[in-house]
Coordinates of C-alpha atoms and ligand atoms in Angstrom, one line a residue:
M1373 CA 137.8 166.5 31.6
S1374 CA 137.7 168.7 28.5
A1375 CA 137.8 166.3 25.6
D1376 CA 134.7 165.2 23.6
I1377 CA 134.2 161.5 23.8
I1378 CA 133.9 159.9 20.4
D1379 CA 131.1 157.4 20.5
G1380 CA 132.3 154.6 18.2
K1381 CA 129.5 152.4 19.3
A1382 CA 126.8 154.8 18.1
F1383 CA 128.8 155.6 14.9
A1384 CA 129.2 151.9 14.2
A1385 CA 125.5 151.5 14.5
T1386 CA 125.0 154.3 12.0
I1387 CA 127.4 152.5 9.6
R1388 CA 125.6 149.2 10.0
G1389 CA 122.3 151.0 9.3
K1390 CA 123.7 152.4 6.1
V1391 CA 125.0 148.9 5.2
A1392 CA 121.5 147.4 5.8
D1393 CA 119.9 150.1 3.6
H1394 CA 122.3 149.3 0.8
V1395 CA 121.8 145.6 1.2
K1396 CA 118.1 146.0 0.9
A1397 CA 118.4 148.1 -2.2
L1398 CA 120.8 145.5 -3.8
H1399 CA 118.1 142.9 -3.1
D1400 CA 115.1 144.9 -4.2
E1401 CA 116.7 146.3 -7.3
H1402 CA 119.1 143.6 -8.4
G1403 CA 118.1 140.4 -6.6
L1404 CA 121.5 140.3 -4.9
V1405 CA 122.4 139.2 -1.4
P1406 CA 126.0 140.1 -0.3
G1407 CA 127.6 137.1 1.3
L1408 CA 130.5 136.9 3.8
A1409 CA 132.4 133.7 4.5
V1410 CA 134.4 133.6 7.7
V1411 CA 137.0 130.8 8.3
L1412 CA 138.1 129.9 11.7
V1413 CA 140.8 127.3 12.3
G1414 CA 141.2 126.0 15.8
E1415 CA 139.6 127.0 19.1
D1416 CA 141.2 130.3 20.2
P1417 CA 138.6 131.7 22.6
A1418 CA 138.9 135.4 21.5
S1419 CA 138.7 134.4 17.9
Q1420 CA 135.5 132.4 18.6
V1421 CA 133.9 135.5 20.1
Y1422 CA 134.9 137.6 17.1
V1423 CA 133.6 135.1 14.7
R1424 CA 130.3 134.7 16.5
N1425 CA 129.8 138.5 16.5
K1426 CA 130.7 138.8 12.9
G1427 CA 128.1 136.1 11.9
K1428 CA 125.4 137.8 14.0
Q1429 CA 126.0 141.3 12.7
T1430 CA 126.2 140.0 9.1
E1431 CA 122.8 138.4 9.3
E1432 CA 121.3 141.5 11.1
A1433 CA 122.4 143.6 8.2
G1434 CA 120.5 141.3 5.8
M1435 CA 123.5 139.6 4.3
A1436 CA 124.3 135.9 4.0
S1437 CA 126.8 134.6 6.5
F1438 CA 128.8 131.4 5.8
E1439 CA 130.9 130.1 8.7
H1440 CA 133.6 127.5 8.3
R1441 CA 135.0 126.2 11.6
L1442 CA 137.9 123.8 11.1
P1443 CA 139.9 121.8 13.7
A1444 CA 143.3 123.1 14.8
E1445 CA 145.0 120.1 13.0
T1446 CA 143.6 121.2 9.6
S1447 CA 146.4 121.0 7.0
E1448 CA 147.5 124.0 4.9
E1449 CA 146.4 122.1 1.8
D1450 CA 142.9 121.5 3.1
L1451 CA 142.6 125.2 4.1
L1452 CA 143.8 126.3 0.6
A1453 CA 141.3 123.9 -1.0
L1454 CA 138.5 125.6 1.0
I1455 CA 139.6 129.0 0.0
A1456 CA 139.7 127.9 -3.7
R1457 CA 136.0 126.8 -3.3
L1458 CA 135.0 130.1 -1.7
N1459 CA 136.8 132.0 -4.4
A1460 CA 134.7 130.2 -7.0
A1461 CA 131.4 130.5 -5.1
P1462 CA 129.2 133.2 -6.6
A1463 CA 127.2 133.7 -3.4
V1464 CA 130.4 134.6 -1.5
H1465 CA 131.5 138.2 -2.0
G1466 CA 133.8 138.5 0.9
I1467 CA 136.2 136.0 2.6
L1468 CA 137.8 136.5 6.0
V1469 CA 140.3 134.0 7.4
Q1470 CA 140.5 134.7 11.2
L1471 CA 144.0 135.3 12.4
P1472 CA 146.1 134.0 14.1
L1473 CA 146.3 130.7 12.3
P1474 CA 148.0 127.7 13.9
D1475 CA 151.8 127.6 13.6
H1476 CA 152.0 124.9 10.9
I1477 CA 150.0 127.0 8.4
D1478 CA 151.8 129.7 6.4
E1479 CA 149.6 132.8 7.0
A1480 CA 150.8 134.8 4.1
K1481 CA 150.3 132.0 1.7
V1482 CA 146.7 131.5 2.8
I1483 CA 145.9 135.3 2.7
N1484 CA 147.4 135.6 -0.7
A1485 CA 145.3 132.7 -2.0
I1486 CA 142.1 134.7 -1.4
D1487 CA 140.6 136.3 -4.5
V1488 CA 141.8 140.0 -4.3
A1489 CA 138.2 141.1 -5.1
K1490 CA 136.9 139.1 -2.1
D1491 CA 139.6 140.0 0.4
V1492 CA 137.4 142.1 2.7
D1493 CA 140.2 142.2 5.3
G1494 CA 142.4 144.1 2.8
F1495 CA 145.4 141.9 3.8
H1496 CA 146.2 140.4 0.3
I1497 CA 149.5 141.7 -1.0
S1498 CA 147.7 143.2 -4.0
N1499 CA 145.3 145.2 -1.9
V1500 CA 148.2 146.4 0.2
G1501 CA 150.0 147.5 -3.0
L1502 CA 146.8 149.2 -4.4
L1503 CA 146.3 151.1 -1.1
A1504 CA 150.0 152.1 -1.0
T1505 CA 149.9 153.5 -4.5
G1506 CA 146.6 155.3 -4.0
Q1507 CA 144.5 153.0 -6.2
K1508 CA 141.1 151.5 -5.6
A1509 CA 141.6 148.8 -2.9
L1510 CA 139.8 146.9 -0.3
V1511 CA 141.1 148.5 2.9
P1512 CA 141.7 146.8 6.3
C1513 CA 138.7 147.3 8.5
T1514 CA 140.2 148.8 11.7
P1515 CA 142.1 151.6 10.0
L1516 CA 139.1 152.2 7.8
G1517 CA 137.0 152.6 10.9
C1518 CA 139.5 155.0 12.4
L1519 CA 139.5 157.1 9.2
M1520 CA 135.7 157.3 9.3
L1521 CA 135.7 158.5 12.9
L1522 CA 138.4 161.1 12.0
R1523 CA 136.5 162.4 9.0
D1524 CA 133.3 162.6 11.0
R1525 CA 135.0 164.6 13.7
L1526 CA 137.3 166.8 11.7
G1527 CA 135.9 167.0 8.2
A1528 CA 138.8 167.4 5.7
L1529 CA 142.1 166.1 7.2
S1530 CA 144.3 167.9 4.6
G1531 CA 147.5 169.4 6.0
L1532 CA 147.0 168.0 9.6
D1533 CA 150.0 166.4 11.4
A1534 CA 149.2 162.8 12.0
V1535 CA 151.3 160.5 14.2
V1536 CA 150.6 156.8 14.1
V1537 CA 152.2 154.9 16.9
G1538 CA 152.6 151.3 15.8
R1539 CA 153.7 149.7 12.5
S1540 CA 151.7 146.6 12.2
N1541 CA 150.4 145.3 8.8
I1542 CA 146.8 145.2 10.2
V1543 CA 146.6 148.8 11.6
G1544 CA 149.7 151.0 11.7
K1545 CA 150.9 150.7 8.0
P1546 CA 147.5 150.9 6.3
M1547 CA 146.4 153.7 8.7
A1548 CA 149.5 155.7 7.6
H1549 CA 148.6 155.2 3.9
L1550 CA 145.0 156.2 4.5
L1551 CA 146.0 159.4 6.3
L1552 CA 148.5 160.2 3.6
R1553 CA 145.8 159.7 0.9
D1554 CA 143.8 162.3 2.9
S1555 CA 146.8 164.7 2.6
C1556 CA 147.9 164.5 6.2
T1557 CA 151.6 164.9 7.1
V1558 CA 152.2 161.4 8.5
T1559 CA 154.8 160.1 11.0
V1560 CA 154.9 156.4 11.8
A1561 CA 156.4 155.9 15.2
H1562 CA 157.1 152.6 17.0
S1563 CA 158.9 151.0 19.9
R1564 CA 162.4 152.1 18.6
T1565 CA 161.4 155.7 18.0
R1566 CA 163.7 158.2 19.7
D1567 CA 161.9 160.6 22.0
L1568 CA 158.4 159.2 21.3
A1569 CA 156.9 161.8 23.7
Q1570 CA 158.1 164.7 21.6
V1571 CA 157.0 163.0 18.4
C1572 CA 153.5 162.5 19.8
R1573 CA 153.3 166.1 21.0
R1574 CA 153.3 167.4 17.5
A1575 CA 150.2 165.4 16.4
D1576 CA 146.9 167.0 15.5
I1577 CA 145.8 163.4 15.0
L1578 CA 147.3 160.7 17.2
V1579 CA 146.5 157.1 16.4
A1580 CA 147.7 154.6 19.1
A1581 CA 148.1 151.1 17.9
V1582 CA 150.9 149.5 19.9
G1583 CA 149.2 147.0 22.2
R1584 CA 150.8 148.4 25.4
P1585 CA 148.3 149.2 28.1
E1586 CA 148.0 153.0 28.9
M1587 CA 151.5 153.6 27.4
I1588 CA 150.7 157.1 26.1
P1589 CA 150.0 159.7 29.0
G1590 CA 148.2 163.0 28.7
D1591 CA 151.4 165.0 28.7
W1592 CA 152.4 163.5 25.4
I1593 CA 149.3 164.9 23.8
K1594 CA 149.0 168.3 22.0
P1595 CA 146.2 170.4 23.5
G1596 CA 143.1 170.0 21.3
A1597 CA 144.4 166.9 19.4
T1598 CA 142.1 164.2 18.2
V1599 CA 143.2 160.9 19.8
I1600 CA 142.2 157.5 18.3
D1601 CA 143.0 154.6 20.6
V1602 CA 143.1 151.3 18.8
G1603 CA 144.5 149.3 21.8
I1604 CA 142.4 146.8 23.6
N1605 CA 144.3 145.5 26.6
R1606 CA 143.0 143.5 29.5
I1607 CA 144.7 144.4 32.8
P1608 CA 144.2 143.3 36.4
A1609 CA 141.6 145.3 38.3
P1610 CA 142.0 144.3 42.0
E1611 CA 139.8 147.4 42.9
R1612 CA 136.9 145.5 41.4
G1613 CA 137.5 142.4 43.4
E1614 CA 139.9 139.5 43.5
G1615 CA 140.8 138.1 40.0
K1616 CA 138.8 140.9 38.2
T1617 CA 140.1 142.6 35.1
R1618 CA 139.2 145.6 32.9
L1619 CA 139.9 146.7 29.4
V1620 CA 142.1 149.7 28.7
G1621 CA 143.6 151.2 25.6
D1622 CA 147.1 152.2 24.6
V1623 CA 146.4 155.7 25.8
H1624 CA 146.0 156.6 29.5
F1625 CA 142.4 157.8 29.1
E1626 CA 141.9 159.9 32.3
S1627 CA 145.0 162.1 31.7
A1628 CA 144.6 162.3 27.9
A1629 CA 141.0 163.4 28.2
Q1630 CA 142.2 166.5 30.2
V1631 CA 144.2 167.7 27.2
A1632 CA 142.8 166.2 23.9
G1633 CA 140.0 167.9 21.9
A1634 CA 138.4 164.5 21.3
I1635 CA 139.2 161.0 22.2
T1636 CA 137.9 157.5 21.6
P1637 CA 137.2 155.4 24.8
V1638 CA 138.1 151.8 25.3
P1639 CA 135.8 149.9 25.1
G1640 CA 133.2 151.6 22.9
G1641 CA 135.5 153.6 20.6
V1642 CA 137.3 152.0 17.6
G1643 CA 136.4 148.4 18.6
P1644 CA 132.8 148.4 17.3
M1645 CA 133.9 150.1 14.0
T1646 CA 135.9 147.1 12.9
I1647 CA 133.0 144.7 12.2
A1648 CA 130.9 147.6 10.9
C1649 CA 133.6 148.2 8.3
L1650 CA 133.9 144.5 7.5
L1651 CA 130.2 144.6 6.6
A1652 CA 130.8 147.8 4.6
N1653 CA 133.7 146.1 2.7
T1654 CA 131.5 143.1 1.9
V1655 CA 128.8 145.4 0.3
T1656 CA 131.6 147.3 -1.6
A1657 CA 133.0 143.9 -2.8
C1658 CA 129.5 142.8 -3.9
C1659 CA 128.9 146.1 -5.8
R1660 CA 132.3 145.9 -7.5
A1661 CA 131.8 142.2 -8.5
H1662 CA 128.5 143.2 -10.2
G1663 CA 129.7 146.5 -11.7
L1664 CA 127.2 148.5 -9.6
V1665 CA 127.6 151.9 -7.9
E1666 CA 129.4 151.6 -4.6
P1667 CA 127.8 152.7 -1.4
E1668 CA 128.6 156.3 -0.5
G1669 CA 130.3 157.0 2.8
L1670 CA 131.3 153.3 3.3
T1671 CA 134.6 153.3 1.5
A1672 CA 137.9 155.1 2.1
Ligands
GUN53 N1 142.4 138.8 14.2 C1 142.4 140.0 14.9 N2 142.0 141.0 14.2 C2 141.7 140.5 12.9 C3 141.2 141.1 11.7 O1 140.9 142.3 11.6 N3 141.0 140.2 10.7 C4 141.3 138.9 10.8 N4 141.2 138.1 9.7 N5 141.8 138.3 11.9 C5 142.0 139.1 13.0

């Protein structure tokens, strides 16, 4: 193996430390406590784990955590009424509605009902537009985390060839905009891209966010490239015993690590950065709401 392993777990802990320092300063100097409200509708097991972790890490950083767990049958009207209350609550600086929502609820309608200034997921249509036009936005947490890892590893990204595999609204598209803003030459590839291998081979920066286990092998990677693997896929692992599973990314780690200059592992790469960036976005939203200086190194 030749690649350096990018330790997202350690980097996320550093970000959370910076967040906690800033939270303390906001409290000591301005009597402010940033608050994050998380809304979970229904009982999706993965979502429940995420929400629990978000609440725990929010409190560990010294912020206020407000959790709203609603039954799966909650009407769209009731959910919109809750969002209106959270929009109006001065103690709430960030609002996150955990996705996916049950089928009877219009996801876009709910997300666009969140106050743009409290949209710490960066999914509101106005934040999407602000990011796309290079204006000050709240930026989706996972791509923000990827950008932080890339800047930490590479310094300035200007002029580098970046290939983003995946075109989702949550990762692929905002990632492309962030890389463009840092003056990369950006290609967005996806499941219909012709000769995906050849497209990937020109990447100095390869971001994989397709949700297909180990789809990208080492021979698609340019020697020395920086590889950011956003995928978190659970696959059967019979070698660990009957019924056992393991987590893998969208990149075939063992072969990619022979070629890349640096690579994020799964787990322990991009994953821990997402909640760290959610906390960072909440502090940013709190500072903006009160006209205060934003935390350095915690925004895009
Ligand atoms: N579900 C999976 N990832 C996310 C995320 O980043 N934000 C929200 N709100 N829901 C999710």
